[in-house]
Short mmCIF file of C-alpha atoms and ligand atoms in Angstrom, two decimals:
data_model
loop_
_atom_site.label_atom_id
_atom_site.label_comp_id
_atom_site.label_asym_id
_atom_site.label_seq_id
_atom_site.Cartn_x
_atom_site.Cartn_y
_atom_site.Cartn_z
CA MET W 6 214.16 23.85 204.53
CA LYS W 7 214.09 24.20 200.80
CA ARG W 8 212.94 20.64 200.55
CA VAL W 9 210.05 21.31 202.93
CA LEU W 10 208.92 24.32 200.92
CA CYS W 11 209.02 22.27 197.79
CA LEU W 12 206.87 19.61 199.38
CA VAL W 13 204.41 22.24 200.53
CA ALA W 14 204.24 23.58 197.01
CA ILE W 15 203.54 20.12 195.62
CA VAL W 16 200.84 19.46 198.20
CA LEU W 17 199.24 22.82 197.47
CA THR W 18 199.27 22.15 193.77
CA ILE W 19 197.62 18.77 194.22
CA GLY W 20 195.10 20.34 196.58
CA LEU W 21 194.19 23.05 194.12
CA THR W 22 193.92 20.63 191.25
CA SER W 23 191.54 18.33 193.05
CA CYS W 24 189.59 21.32 194.29
CA GLY W 25 189.25 22.99 190.94
CA GLY W 26 187.61 19.78 190.02
CA GLU W 27 188.27 16.88 188.08
CA GLY W 28 188.75 18.92 185.03
CA ASP W 29 185.87 20.77 183.52
CA PRO W 30 182.79 18.75 182.80
CA THR W 31 182.48 17.82 179.17
CA THR W 32 179.76 16.30 177.01
CA THR W 33 182.28 14.63 174.70
CA LEU W 34 184.30 11.74 176.04
CA ASN W 35 187.12 10.23 174.05
CA VAL W 36 188.21 6.89 175.40
CA THR W 37 190.74 4.39 174.14
CA LEU W 38 190.32 0.80 175.22
CA THR W 39 193.47 -1.26 175.47
CA ASP W 40 194.36 -4.57 177.12
CA PHE W 41 193.46 -3.77 179.92
CA GLN W 42 192.78 -0.12 180.52
CA PHE W 43 190.50 2.80 179.84
CA THR W 44 192.52 5.81 178.72
CA PRO W 45 191.69 8.17 180.27
CA ASN W 46 190.02 6.36 183.14
CA ARG W 47 188.31 9.35 184.74
CA PHE W 48 185.60 11.40 183.11
CA THR W 49 183.65 14.39 184.35
CA VAL W 50 180.25 15.13 182.88
CA PRO W 51 177.41 17.50 183.69
CA ALA W 52 174.32 15.85 185.20
CA GLY W 53 171.46 15.02 182.89
CA GLU W 54 173.18 16.12 179.67
CA GLU W 55 173.49 14.12 176.50
CA ILE W 56 177.01 12.74 176.32
CA THR W 57 178.82 11.61 173.20
CA LEU W 58 181.22 8.76 173.82
CA ASN W 59 183.87 8.23 171.19
CA VAL W 60 185.22 4.74 171.64
CA ASN W 61 188.32 3.26 170.13
CA ASN W 62 189.30 -0.30 170.95
CA THR W 63 192.95 -0.64 170.05
CA GLY W 64 193.31 -3.80 172.10
CA ALA W 65 193.36 -7.35 170.82
CA VAL W 66 190.20 -8.49 172.59
CA VAL W 67 186.59 -7.49 173.15
CA HIS W 68 186.06 -4.72 175.71
CA ASN W 69 183.08 -2.97 177.29
CA PHE W 70 182.32 0.45 178.68
CA ILE W 71 179.77 -0.09 181.42
CA ILE W 72 178.64 2.54 183.89
CA MET W 73 177.35 1.14 187.15
CA LYS W 74 174.55 2.86 189.07
CA LEU W 75 175.54 5.28 191.83
CA GLY W 76 176.67 3.48 194.95
CA THR W 77 177.00 0.12 193.23
CA THR W 78 180.06 -1.76 192.10
CA ALA W 79 180.59 -4.82 189.97
CA GLY W 80 183.20 -5.89 192.48
CA ALA W 81 186.19 -7.91 191.32
CA THR W 82 184.20 -9.80 188.68
CA TYR W 83 181.19 -8.84 186.64
CA GLU W 84 178.48 -11.45 187.23
CA ASP W 85 174.96 -11.86 185.90
CA GLU W 86 173.48 -10.24 188.99
CA ASP W 87 175.48 -7.08 188.33
CA GLU W 88 173.35 -6.49 185.25
CA ALA W 89 170.61 -5.01 187.46
CA ASN W 90 173.05 -2.35 188.67
CA VAL W 91 174.10 -1.17 185.24
CA TYR W 92 173.24 2.46 184.55
CA TRP W 93 174.31 2.36 180.91
CA GLY W 94 176.72 0.31 178.90
CA GLU W 95 178.26 -0.10 175.49
CA LYS W 96 178.94 -3.80 175.37
CA ASP W 97 181.09 -6.15 173.34
CA ILE W 98 183.20 -3.56 171.61
CA GLN W 99 185.25 -5.53 169.09
CA PRO W 100 188.99 -5.08 168.59
CA GLY W 101 189.47 -2.31 166.05
CA GLY W 102 186.07 -0.89 166.94
CA ASP W 103 186.04 2.87 166.49
CA PHE W 104 182.70 4.65 166.74
CA SER W 105 180.52 7.09 168.64
CA VAL W 106 177.48 6.50 170.81
CA THR W 107 175.44 8.79 173.01
CA PHE W 108 173.90 8.38 176.42
CA THR W 109 172.27 10.64 178.95
CA ALA W 110 174.39 11.42 181.99
CA PRO W 111 172.83 10.48 185.33
CA MET W 112 170.86 13.22 187.08
CA GLU W 113 172.42 12.51 190.45
CA PRO W 114 175.90 13.97 191.03
CA GLY W 115 178.48 11.55 192.32
CA GLU W 116 181.15 9.10 191.30
CA TYR W 117 180.03 6.23 189.16
CA GLU W 118 182.09 3.14 188.56
CA VAL W 119 183.00 2.32 184.97
CA ILE W 120 184.06 -1.23 184.21
CA CYS W 121 184.78 -3.71 181.46
CA ARG W 122 182.75 -6.86 181.95
CA THR W 123 184.98 -9.18 179.93
CA GLU W 124 186.12 -11.89 182.30
CA GLY W 125 189.23 -10.97 184.22
CA HIS W 126 189.41 -7.39 182.94
CA ILE W 127 188.30 -5.68 186.17
CA ALA W 128 190.96 -7.61 188.04
CA SER W 129 193.46 -6.57 185.39
CA GLY W 130 192.69 -2.92 186.05
CA MET W 131 190.00 -2.12 183.54
CA VAL W 132 188.14 0.17 185.87
CA GLY W 133 187.34 3.87 185.61
CA LYS W 134 185.28 6.63 187.16
CA LEU W 135 182.52 8.75 185.75
CA VAL W 136 182.20 11.88 187.86
CA VAL W 137 178.83 13.55 187.50
CA VAL W 138 178.63 17.15 188.58
CA ALA W 139 175.56 19.32 189.00
CA GLY W 140 174.80 21.60 186.10
CA GLU W 141 175.15 25.37 186.30
CU1 LIG X 212 188.20 -5.08 178.71
#
């Protein structure tokens, strides 16, 4: 019985966490690029706001931070035709690269795919989510 209660508590906690959102929306994103991950790999931003992206590539190879348009995906491999579905991207971030860029968050709330276009990196797990939430 105790075990069941515990499980219920865990489920409730998870439920509340996902309900309370994805974490509060923020206009400053700090992301570390490694071989082959975005850390963190989930970002929540307010729609239409200017977002500052602080990028740090601590990996050994070139990485990218590319946001795909809503409802699109680069699939398992980023190909030339995926270019048309890019919402915004910071491309060819060199190893050791550590800088800030800004972009405007999409107006439409939803979950946007974030990927690294370097060959093989999506398949290796270099995928993230940009969650856009409606402003107040
Ligand atoms: Cu990469």
